[in-house]
Amino acid sequence: MNQFGKQFSGLLVRPLRATSNRRFFVAWVGSLVLLLAPSFMDAQEPAILRADAEQLMALANQARAQVGAPPLHWDPALAEAARKHTVRMISEGPIAHIYPGELQLSERAGLAGAHFDLVEENIAIGSSPAQIHDAWMHSQGHRENMLNPQVNRVGIAVISARGVLYATADFSHGVENLTGDQVEAQVASLIAPSGVRILHDHSIARAACSADRGLPPAAQGSAVPSFVMRWQDSDLSHLPKNLADQLSSGHYRQAAIGSCLPEGPGGTFTAYRIAVLLY
């Protein structure tokens, strides 16, 4: 990655955003900055400055409150991903969001155990948490990441090295990590108010979930559903409109619900795939 960034009185900062549709946005601002530092790590890995990280989180939440954005909650998995990247930044010298051989932000966060459908990152070198926060607030890309009302979790790592602070803040919109049974139970709770009875046998719906279209061979000989809905999403707080409209029509008496593995290049973004069969 190139070395374009923005410098605020010796502070170097860069933002990065990634969403579940696999588009990446890097907001590069300012002029060319070359940070002269030896690319080596001390024999012993430096300690995380947790108090400084908590100060950055508190400052971010104060700024979010002023614009009506919900508060950020600490995510240990994001903090671990941020720690590993901060250590790598110190090793490399010039700061960047990705180095040769390093995984993408979404992969780093996912492997650390975070579950999300949107993840963003701010990085910086500065003399204090207050200075880093102020610089992020005065840089459009960093400010948008930090104040994004869609994100609700954060993990921050701050490490002191070479007389300055290296900081990484990973923001995400967290997604609950649900098992297949929990996904089916959640969808059932959304269908129940319609009065449609939920079938206890999930086998045909699960098989239909894994199929691209139509009904699987396992459904042969069984009652044929009048309506089949398949969808994939990270948000299970509501039903798709088409399914909700069908349920409200009064034409159906029973529903079978099945969950299966999500399709597509989702990578480490969390998503759920569901099929609902209406009878």
PDB file of N, CA and C in Angstrom, residues 175-265:
ATOM      1  N   VAL A 175     -22.650  -8.486  14.603  1.00  0.00           N
ATOM      2  CA  VAL A 175     -23.724  -9.419  14.278  1.00  0.00           C
ATOM      3  C   VAL A 175     -23.675 -10.552  15.293  1.00  0.00           C
ATOM      4  N   GLU A 176     -24.819 -10.903  15.836  1.00  0.00           N
ATOM      5  CA  GLU A 176     -24.868 -11.982  16.815  1.00  0.00           C
ATOM      6  C   GLU A 176     -24.474 -13.295  16.164  1.00  0.00           C
ATOM      7  N   ASN A 177     -23.688 -14.080  16.850  1.00  0.00           N
ATOM      8  CA  ASN A 177     -23.228 -15.375  16.337  1.00  0.00           C
ATOM      9  C   ASN A 177     -24.232 -16.448  16.723  1.00  0.00           C
ATOM     10  N   LEU A 178     -25.079 -16.848  15.773  1.00  0.00           N
ATOM     11  CA  LEU A 178     -26.163 -17.785  16.050  1.00  0.00           C
ATOM     12  C   LEU A 178     -25.905 -19.143  15.404  1.00  0.00           C
ATOM     13  N   THR A 179     -26.333 -20.202  16.080  1.00  0.00           N
ATOM     14  CA  THR A 179     -26.316 -21.533  15.488  1.00  0.00           C
ATOM     15  C   THR A 179     -27.498 -21.666  14.536  1.00  0.00           C
ATOM     16  N   GLY A 180     -27.498 -22.741  13.742  1.00  0.00           N
ATOM     17  CA  GLY A 180     -28.618 -22.968  12.837  1.00  0.00           C
ATOM     18  C   GLY A 180     -29.938 -23.087  13.575  1.00  0.00           C
ATOM     19  N   ASP A 181     -29.936 -23.792  14.708  1.00  0.00           N
ATOM     20  CA  ASP A 181     -31.158 -23.929  15.500  1.00  0.00           C
ATOM     21  C   ASP A 181     -31.636 -22.576  16.015  1.00  0.00           C
ATOM     22  N   GLN A 182     -30.700 -21.723  16.419  1.00  0.00           N
ATOM     23  CA  GLN A 182     -31.071 -20.403  16.924  1.00  0.00           C
ATOM     24  C   GLN A 182     -31.625 -19.516  15.806  1.00  0.00           C
ATOM     25  N   VAL A 183     -31.066 -19.649  14.607  1.00  0.00           N
ATOM     26  CA  VAL A 183     -31.580 -18.891  13.464  1.00  0.00           C
ATOM     27  C   VAL A 183     -33.025 -19.293  13.187  1.00  0.00           C
ATOM     28  N   GLU A 184     -33.276 -20.593  13.171  1.00  0.00           N
ATOM     29  CA  GLU A 184     -34.637 -21.075  12.910  1.00  0.00           C
ATOM     30  C   GLU A 184     -35.606 -20.625  13.997  1.00  0.00           C
ATOM     31  N   ALA A 185     -35.150 -20.626  15.240  1.00  0.00           N
ATOM     32  CA  ALA A 185     -36.016 -20.176  16.338  1.00  0.00           C
ATOM     33  C   ALA A 185     -36.312 -18.680  16.222  1.00  0.00           C
ATOM     34  N   GLN A 186     -35.322 -17.903  15.801  1.00  0.00           N
ATOM     35  CA  GLN A 186     -35.547 -16.464  15.645  1.00  0.00           C
ATOM     36  C   GLN A 186     -36.555 -16.186  14.537  1.00  0.00           C
ATOM     37  N   VAL A 187     -36.412 -16.864  13.401  1.00  0.00           N
ATOM     38  CA  VAL A 187     -37.359 -16.670  12.296  1.00  0.00           C
ATOM     39  C   VAL A 187     -38.753 -17.140  12.719  1.00  0.00           C
ATOM     40  N   ALA A 188     -38.811 -18.241  13.477  1.00  0.00           N
ATOM     41  CA  ALA A 188     -40.108 -18.731  13.959  1.00  0.00           C
ATOM     42  C   ALA A 188     -40.793 -17.691  14.834  1.00  0.00           C
ATOM     43  N   SER A 189     -40.027 -16.979  15.660  1.00  0.00           N
ATOM     44  CA  SER A 189     -40.617 -15.957  16.525  1.00  0.00           C
ATOM     45  C   SER A 189     -41.180 -14.799  15.718  1.00  0.00           C
ATOM     46  N   LEU A 190     -40.634 -14.561  14.537  1.00  0.00           N
ATOM     47  CA  LEU A 190     -41.144 -13.494  13.678  1.00  0.00           C
ATOM     48  C   LEU A 190     -42.393 -13.928  12.922  1.00  0.00           C
ATOM     49  N   ILE A 191     -42.489 -15.230  12.634  1.00  0.00           N
ATOM     50  CA  ILE A 191     -43.648 -15.749  11.905  1.00  0.00           C
ATOM     51  C   ILE A 191     -44.836 -15.971  12.834  1.00  0.00           C
ATOM     52  N   ALA A 192     -44.572 -16.340  14.084  1.00  0.00           N
ATOM     53  CA  ALA A 192     -45.628 -16.728  15.028  1.00  0.00           C
ATOM     54  C   ALA A 192     -46.775 -15.723  15.144  1.00  0.00           C
ATOM     55  N   PRO A 193     -46.515 -14.399  15.190  1.00  0.00           N
ATOM     56  CA  PRO A 193     -47.632 -13.454  15.333  1.00  0.00           C
ATOM     57  C   PRO A 193     -48.649 -13.517  14.194  1.00  0.00           C
ATOM     58  N   SER A 194     -48.263 -14.106  13.048  1.00  0.00           N
ATOM     59  CA  SER A 194     -49.198 -14.195  11.924  1.00  0.00           C
ATOM     60  C   SER A 194     -50.264 -15.259  12.158  1.00  0.00           C
ATOM     61  N   GLY A 195     -50.057 -16.142  13.149  1.00  0.00           N
ATOM     62  CA  GLY A 195     -51.003 -17.219  13.400  1.00  0.00           C
ATOM     63  C   GLY A 195     -50.710 -18.478  12.629  1.00  0.00           C
ATOM     64  N   VAL A 196     -49.708 -18.442  11.742  1.00  0.00           N
ATOM     65  CA  VAL A 196     -49.319 -19.631  10.976  1.00  0.00           C
ATOM     66  C   VAL A 196     -48.574 -20.581  11.908  1.00  0.00           C
ATOM     67  N   ARG A 197     -48.939 -21.858  11.880  1.00  0.00           N
ATOM     68  CA  ARG A 197     -48.325 -22.843  12.782  1.00  0.00           C
ATOM     69  C   ARG A 197     -46.955 -23.260  12.260  1.00  0.00           C
ATOM     70  N   ILE A 198     -45.958 -23.292  13.148  1.00  0.00           N
ATOM     71  CA  ILE A 198     -44.602 -23.672  12.777  1.00  0.00           C
ATOM     72  C   ILE A 198     -44.449 -25.186  12.885  1.00  0.00           C
ATOM     73  N   LEU A 199     -44.023 -25.824  11.800  1.00  0.00           N
ATOM     74  CA  LEU A 199     -43.809 -27.272  11.806  1.00  0.00           C
ATOM     75  C   LEU A 199     -42.524 -27.608  12.562  1.00  0.00           C
ATOM     76  N   HIS A 200     -42.536 -28.725  13.273  1.00  0.00           N
ATOM     77  CA  HIS A 200     -41.368 -29.140  14.056  1.00  0.00           C
ATOM     78  C   HIS A 200     -40.302 -29.804  13.187  1.00  0.00           C
ATOM     79  N   ASP A 201     -40.688 -30.346  12.051  1.00  0.00           N
ATOM     80  CA  ASP A 201     -39.744 -31.020  11.155  1.00  0.00           C
ATOM     81  C   ASP A 201     -39.068 -29.973  10.251  1.00  0.00           C
ATOM     82  N   HIS A 202     -37.768 -29.816  10.427  1.00  0.00           N
ATOM     83  CA  HIS A 202     -37.025 -28.824   9.649  1.00  0.00           C
ATOM     84  C   HIS A 202     -36.303 -29.432   8.442  1.00  0.00           C
ATOM     85  N   SER A 203     -36.350 -30.737   8.279  1.00  0.00           N
ATOM     86  CA  SER A 203     -35.481 -31.405   7.302  1.00  0.00           C
ATOM     87  C   SER A 203     -35.710 -30.927   5.872  1.00  0.00           C
ATOM     88  N   ILE A 204     -36.971 -30.847   5.434  1.00  0.00           N
ATOM     89  CA  ILE A 204     -37.240 -30.445   4.054  1.00  0.00           C
ATOM     90  C   ILE A 204     -36.874 -28.973   3.844  1.00  0.00           C
ATOM     91  N   ALA A 205     -37.191 -28.132   4.803  1.00  0.00           N
ATOM     92  CA  ALA A 205     -36.859 -26.710   4.681  1.00  0.00           C
ATOM     93  C   ALA A 205     -35.338 -26.509   4.666  1.00  0.00           C
ATOM     94  N   ARG A 206     -34.607 -27.294   5.453  1.00  0.00           N
ATOM     95  CA  ARG A 206     -33.149 -27.183   5.440  1.00  0.00           C
ATOM     96  C   ARG A 206     -32.583 -27.608   4.097  1.00  0.00           C
ATOM     97  N   ALA A 207     -33.150 -28.680   3.537  1.00  0.00           N
ATOM     98  CA  ALA A 207     -32.703 -29.118   2.218  1.00  0.00           C
ATOM     99  C   ALA A 207     -33.043 -28.075   1.157  1.00  0.00           C
ATOM    100  N   ALA A 208     -34.233 -27.476   1.269  1.00  0.00           N
ATOM    101  CA  ALA A 208     -34.625 -26.434   0.323  1.00  0.00           C
ATOM    102  C   ALA A 208     -33.729 -25.217   0.452  1.00  0.00           C
ATOM    103  N   CYS A 209     -33.273 -24.937   1.672  1.00  0.00           N
ATOM    104  CA  CYS A 209     -32.380 -23.795   1.901  1.00  0.00           C
ATOM    105  C   CYS A 209     -31.093 -23.954   1.116  1.00  0.00           C
ATOM    106  N   SER A 210     -30.580 -25.183   1.061  1.00  0.00           N
ATOM    107  CA  SER A 210     -29.314 -25.443   0.376  1.00  0.00           C
ATOM    108  C   SER A 210     -29.464 -25.496  -1.135  1.00  0.00           C
ATOM    109  N   ALA A 211     -30.688 -25.640  -1.628  1.00  0.00           N
ATOM    110  CA  ALA A 211     -30.929 -25.712  -3.068  1.00  0.00           C
ATOM    111  C   ALA A 211     -31.014 -24.315  -3.670  1.00  0.00           C
ATOM    112  N   ASP A 212     -30.626 -24.201  -4.917  1.00  0.00           N
ATOM    113  CA  ASP A 212     -30.694 -22.910  -5.601  1.00  0.00           C
ATOM    114  C   ASP A 212     -32.132 -22.525  -5.923  1.00  0.00           C
ATOM    115  N   ARG A 213     -32.923 -23.506  -6.294  1.00  0.00           N
ATOM    116  CA  ARG A 213     -34.315 -23.246  -6.664  1.00  0.00           C
ATOM    117  C   ARG A 213     -35.114 -24.536  -6.531  1.00  0.00           C
ATOM    118  N   GLY A 214     -36.425 -24.395  -6.607  1.00  0.00           N
ATOM    119  CA  GLY A 214     -37.282 -25.567  -6.551  1.00  0.00           C
ATOM    120  C   GLY A 214     -37.208 -26.262  -5.209  1.00  0.00           C
ATOM    121  N   LEU A 215     -37.608 -27.531  -5.202  1.00  0.00           N
ATOM    122  CA  LEU A 215     -37.593 -28.336  -3.994  1.00  0.00           C
ATOM    123  C   LEU A 215     -36.615 -29.493  -4.163  1.00  0.00           C
ATOM    124  N   PRO A 216     -35.932 -29.912  -3.098  1.00  0.00           N
ATOM    125  CA  PRO A 216     -34.967 -31.006  -3.181  1.00  0.00           C
ATOM    126  C   PRO A 216     -35.659 -32.345  -3.322  1.00  0.00           C
ATOM    127  N   PRO A 217     -34.924 -33.394  -3.758  1.00  0.00           N
ATOM    128  CA  PRO A 217     -35.533 -34.727  -3.878  1.00  0.00           C
ATOM    129  C   PRO A 217     -36.154 -35.209  -2.578  1.00  0.00           C
ATOM    130  N   ALA A 218     -35.626 -34.780  -1.446  1.00  0.00           N
ATOM    131  CA  ALA A 218     -36.166 -35.216  -0.150  1.00  0.00           C
ATOM    132  C   ALA A 218     -37.620 -34.804   0.031  1.00  0.00           C
ATOM    133  N   ALA A 219     -38.056 -33.817  -0.742  1.00  0.00           N
ATOM    134  CA  ALA A 219     -39.429 -33.330  -0.599  1.00  0.00           C
ATOM    135  C   ALA A 219     -40.433 -34.152  -1.397  1.00  0.00           C
ATOM    136  N   GLN A 220     -39.930 -35.038  -2.271  1.00  0.00           N
ATOM    137  CA  GLN A 220     -40.837 -35.834  -3.087  1.00  0.00           C
ATOM    138  C   GLN A 220     -41.686 -36.745  -2.200  1.00  0.00           C
ATOM    139  N   GLY A 221     -42.948 -36.790  -2.477  1.00  0.00           N
ATOM    140  CA  GLY A 221     -43.846 -37.597  -1.670  1.00  0.00           C
ATOM    141  C   GLY A 221     -44.434 -36.853  -0.496  1.00  0.00           C
ATOM    142  N   SER A 222     -43.908 -35.662  -0.220  1.00  0.00           N
ATOM    143  CA  SER A 222     -44.428 -34.845   0.874  1.00  0.00           C
ATOM    144  C   SER A 222     -45.396 -33.808   0.330  1.00  0.00           C
ATOM    145  N   ALA A 223     -46.068 -33.149   1.232  1.00  0.00           N
ATOM    146  CA  ALA A 223     -46.971 -32.076   0.812  1.00  0.00           C
ATOM    147  C   ALA A 223     -46.167 -30.993   0.105  1.00  0.00           C
ATOM    148  N   VAL A 224     -46.726 -30.448  -0.951  1.00  0.00           N
ATOM    149  CA  VAL A 224     -46.021 -29.427  -1.733  1.00  0.00           C
ATOM    150  C   VAL A 224     -46.358 -28.041  -1.190  1.00  0.00           C
ATOM    151  N   PRO A 225     -45.368 -27.261  -0.815  1.00  0.00           N
ATOM    152  CA  PRO A 225     -45.655 -25.921  -0.299  1.00  0.00           C
ATOM    153  C   PRO A 225     -46.202 -25.022  -1.401  1.00  0.00           C
ATOM    154  N   SER A 226     -47.064 -24.109  -1.020  1.00  0.00           N
ATOM    155  CA  SER A 226     -47.625 -23.155  -1.979  1.00  0.00           C
ATOM    156  C   SER A 226     -46.688 -21.970  -2.213  1.00  0.00           C
ATOM    157  N   PHE A 227     -45.753 -21.753  -1.287  1.00  0.00           N
ATOM    158  CA  PHE A 227     -44.849 -20.617  -1.405  1.00  0.00           C
ATOM    159  C   PHE A 227     -43.516 -20.994  -0.762  1.00  0.00           C
ATOM    160  N   VAL A 228     -42.424 -20.668  -1.452  1.00  0.00           N
ATOM    161  CA  VAL A 228     -41.078 -20.935  -0.941  1.00  0.00           C
ATOM    162  C   VAL A 228     -40.281 -19.636  -0.987  1.00  0.00           C
ATOM    163  N   MET A 229     -39.680 -19.297   0.118  1.00  0.00           N
ATOM    164  CA  MET A 229     -38.881 -18.071   0.206  1.00  0.00           C
ATOM    165  C   MET A 229     -37.493 -18.432   0.716  1.00  0.00           C
ATOM    166  N   ARG A 230     -36.458 -18.026  -0.028  1.00  0.00           N
ATOM    167  CA  ARG A 230     -35.076 -18.172   0.406  1.00  0.00           C
ATOM    168  C   ARG A 230     -34.443 -16.783   0.474  1.00  0.00           C
ATOM    169  N   TRP A 231     -33.674 -16.544   1.518  1.00  0.00           N
ATOM    170  CA  TRP A 231     -32.944 -15.283   1.568  1.00  0.00           C
ATOM    171  C   TRP A 231     -31.715 -15.423   2.444  1.00  0.00           C
ATOM    172  N   GLN A 232     -30.845 -14.450   2.342  1.00  0.00           N
ATOM    173  CA  GLN A 232     -29.604 -14.438   3.109  1.00  0.00           C
ATOM    174  C   GLN A 232     -29.356 -13.031   3.625  1.00  0.00           C
ATOM    175  N   ASP A 233     -29.106 -12.919   4.930  1.00  0.00           N
ATOM    176  CA  ASP A 233     -28.923 -11.594   5.526  1.00  0.00           C
ATOM    177  C   ASP A 233     -28.202 -11.761   6.856  1.00  0.00           C
ATOM    178  N   SER A 234     -27.655 -10.665   7.345  1.00  0.00           N
ATOM    179  CA  SER A 234     -27.047 -10.666   8.680  1.00  0.00           C
ATOM    180  C   SER A 234     -28.013 -10.139   9.726  1.00  0.00           C
ATOM    181  N   ASP A 235     -29.112  -9.542   9.274  1.00  0.00           N
ATOM    182  CA  ASP A 235     -30.094  -8.938  10.174  1.00  0.00           C
ATOM    183  C   ASP A 235     -31.345  -9.816  10.220  1.00  0.00           C
ATOM    184  N   LEU A 236     -31.577 -10.423  11.369  1.00  0.00           N
ATOM    185  CA  LEU A 236     -32.756 -11.284  11.531  1.00  0.00           C
ATOM    186  C   LEU A 236     -33.799 -10.626  12.430  1.00  0.00           C
ATOM    187  N   SER A 237     -33.825  -9.311  12.439  1.00  0.00           N
ATOM    188  CA  SER A 237     -34.792  -8.605  13.265  1.00  0.00           C
ATOM    189  C   SER A 237     -36.149  -8.456  12.575  1.00  0.00           C
ATOM    190  N   HIS A 238     -36.219  -8.757  11.281  1.00  0.00           N
ATOM    191  CA  HIS A 238     -37.480  -8.646  10.557  1.00  0.00           C
ATOM    192  C   HIS A 238     -37.465  -9.619   9.379  1.00  0.00           C
ATOM    193  N   LEU A 239     -38.650  -9.917   8.859  1.00  0.00           N
ATOM    194  CA  LEU A 239     -38.793 -10.804   7.717  1.00  0.00           C
ATOM    195  C   LEU A 239     -38.714 -10.009   6.416  1.00  0.00           C
ATOM    196  N   PRO A 240     -38.288 -10.631   5.314  1.00  0.00           N
ATOM    197  CA  PRO A 240     -38.354  -9.955   4.018  1.00  0.00           C
ATOM    198  C   PRO A 240     -39.792  -9.535   3.715  1.00  0.00           C
ATOM    199  N   LYS A 241     -39.955  -8.410   3.048  1.00  0.00           N
ATOM    200  CA  LYS A 241     -41.294  -7.874   2.801  1.00  0.00           C
ATOM    201  C   LYS A 241     -42.177  -8.857   2.046  1.00  0.00           C
ATOM    202  N   ASN A 242     -41.612  -9.537   1.057  1.00  0.00           N
ATOM    203  CA  ASN A 242     -42.416 -10.476   0.265  1.00  0.00           C
ATOM    204  C   ASN A 242     -42.983 -11.584   1.147  1.00  0.00           C
ATOM    205  N   LEU A 243     -42.158 -12.105   2.073  1.00  0.00           N
ATOM    206  CA  LEU A 243     -42.620 -13.147   2.977  1.00  0.00           C
ATOM    207  C   LEU A 243     -43.655 -12.593   3.953  1.00  0.00           C
ATOM    208  N   ALA A 244     -43.406 -11.411   4.484  1.00  0.00           N
ATOM    209  CA  ALA A 244     -44.357 -10.793   5.411  1.00  0.00           C
ATOM    210  C   ALA A 244     -45.716 -10.572   4.741  1.00  0.00           C
ATOM    211  N   ASP A 245     -45.690 -10.155   3.472  1.00  0.00           N
ATOM    212  CA  ASP A 245     -46.942  -9.940   2.746  1.00  0.00           C
ATOM    213  C   ASP A 245     -47.700 -11.254   2.565  1.00  0.00           C
ATOM    214  N   GLN A 246     -46.980 -12.333   2.262  1.00  0.00           N
ATOM    215  CA  GLN A 246     -47.622 -13.636   2.099  1.00  0.00           C
ATOM    216  C   GLN A 246     -48.259 -14.098   3.413  1.00  0.00           C
ATOM    217  N   LEU A 247     -47.548 -13.907   4.511  1.00  0.00           N
ATOM    218  CA  LEU A 247     -48.079 -14.327   5.806  1.00  0.00           C
ATOM    219  C   LEU A 247     -49.330 -13.548   6.189  1.00  0.00           C
ATOM    220  N   SER A 248     -49.356 -12.282   5.815  1.00  0.00           N
ATOM    221  CA  SER A 248     -50.514 -11.448   6.168  1.00  0.00           C
ATOM    222  C   SER A 248     -51.713 -11.676   5.252  1.00  0.00           C
ATOM    223  N   SER A 249     -51.532 -12.471   4.183  1.00  0.00           N
ATOM    224  CA  SER A 249     -52.623 -12.685   3.230  1.00  0.00           C
ATOM    225  C   SER A 249     -53.705 -13.608   3.783  1.00  0.00           C
ATOM    226  N   GLY A 250     -53.353 -14.434   4.789  1.00  0.00           N
ATOM    227  CA  GLY A 250     -54.318 -15.366   5.344  1.00  0.00           C
ATOM    228  C   GLY A 250     -54.488 -16.635   4.539  1.00  0.00           C
ATOM    229  N   HIS A 251     -53.625 -16.856   3.532  1.00  0.00           N
ATOM    230  CA  HIS A 251     -53.760 -18.022   2.651  1.00  0.00           C
ATOM    231  C   HIS A 251     -53.056 -19.264   3.196  1.00  0.00           C
ATOM    232  N   TYR A 252     -52.276 -19.126   4.248  1.00  0.00           N
ATOM    233  CA  TYR A 252     -51.436 -20.243   4.693  1.00  0.00           C
ATOM    234  C   TYR A 252     -51.735 -20.618   6.141  1.00  0.00           C
ATOM    235  N   ARG A 253     -51.535 -21.915   6.436  1.00  0.00           N
ATOM    236  CA  ARG A 253     -51.809 -22.433   7.772  1.00  0.00           C
ATOM    237  C   ARG A 253     -50.554 -22.944   8.472  1.00  0.00           C
ATOM    238  N   GLN A 254     -49.538 -23.375   7.703  1.00  0.00           N
ATOM    239  CA  GLN A 254     -48.338 -23.956   8.288  1.00  0.00           C
ATOM    240  C   GLN A 254     -47.091 -23.397   7.618  1.00  0.00           C
ATOM    241  N   ALA A 255     -45.964 -23.423   8.372  1.00  0.00           N
ATOM    242  CA  ALA A 255     -44.684 -22.959   7.831  1.00  0.00           C
ATOM    243  C   ALA A 255     -43.577 -23.883   8.313  1.00  0.00           C
ATOM    244  N   ALA A 256     -42.687 -24.234   7.401  1.00  0.00           N
ATOM    245  CA  ALA A 256     -41.478 -24.984   7.739  1.00  0.00           C
ATOM    246  C   ALA A 256     -40.287 -24.058   7.565  1.00  0.00           C
ATOM    247  N   ILE A 257     -39.364 -24.088   8.515  1.00  0.00           N
ATOM    248  CA  ILE A 257     -38.218 -23.160   8.514  1.00  0.00           C
ATOM    249  C   ILE A 257     -36.929 -23.960   8.507  1.00  0.00           C
ATOM    250  N   GLY A 258     -36.012 -23.587   7.644  1.00  0.00           N
ATOM    251  CA  GLY A 258     -34.725 -24.279   7.588  1.00  0.00           C
ATOM    252  C   GLY A 258     -33.580 -23.305   7.420  1.00  0.00           C
ATOM    253  N   SER A 259     -32.481 -23.573   8.122  1.00  0.00           N
ATOM    254  CA  SER A 259     -31.269 -22.760   8.004  1.00  0.00           C
ATOM    255  C   SER A 259     -30.164 -23.610   7.373  1.00  0.00           C
ATOM    256  N   CYS A 260     -29.268 -22.961   6.641  1.00  0.00           N
ATOM    257  CA  CYS A 260     -28.148 -23.666   6.022  1.00  0.00           C
ATOM    258  C   CYS A 260     -26.971 -22.711   5.913  1.00  0.00           C
ATOM    259  N   LEU A 261     -25.859 -23.196   5.399  1.00  0.00           N
ATOM    260  CA  LEU A 261     -24.671 -22.363   5.268  1.00  0.00           C
ATOM    261  C   LEU A 261     -24.910 -21.257   4.245  1.00  0.00           C
ATOM    262  N   PRO A 262     -24.415 -20.052   4.498  1.00  0.00           N
ATOM    263  CA  PRO A 262     -24.601 -18.955   3.540  1.00  0.00           C
ATOM    264  C   PRO A 262     -23.858 -19.217   2.251  1.00  0.00           C
ATOM    265  N   GLU A 263     -24.346 -18.608   1.185  1.00  0.00           N
ATOM    266  CA  GLU A 263     -23.729 -18.746  -0.132  1.00  0.00           C
ATOM    267  C   GLU A 263     -22.910 -17.508  -0.460  1.00  0.00           C
ATOM    268  N   GLY A 264     -22.069 -17.632  -1.477  1.00  0.00           N
ATOM    269  CA  GLY A 264     -21.321 -16.494  -1.979  1.00  0.00           C
ATOM    270  C   GLY A 264     -20.016 -16.282  -1.238  1.00  0.00           C
ATOM    271  N   PRO A 265     -19.201 -15.329  -1.752  1.00  0.00           N
ATOM    272  CA  PRO A 265     -17.883 -15.055  -1.167  1.00  0.00           C
ATOM    273  C   PRO A 265     -17.998 -14.196   0.079  1.00  0.00           C
TER     274      PRO A 265
END
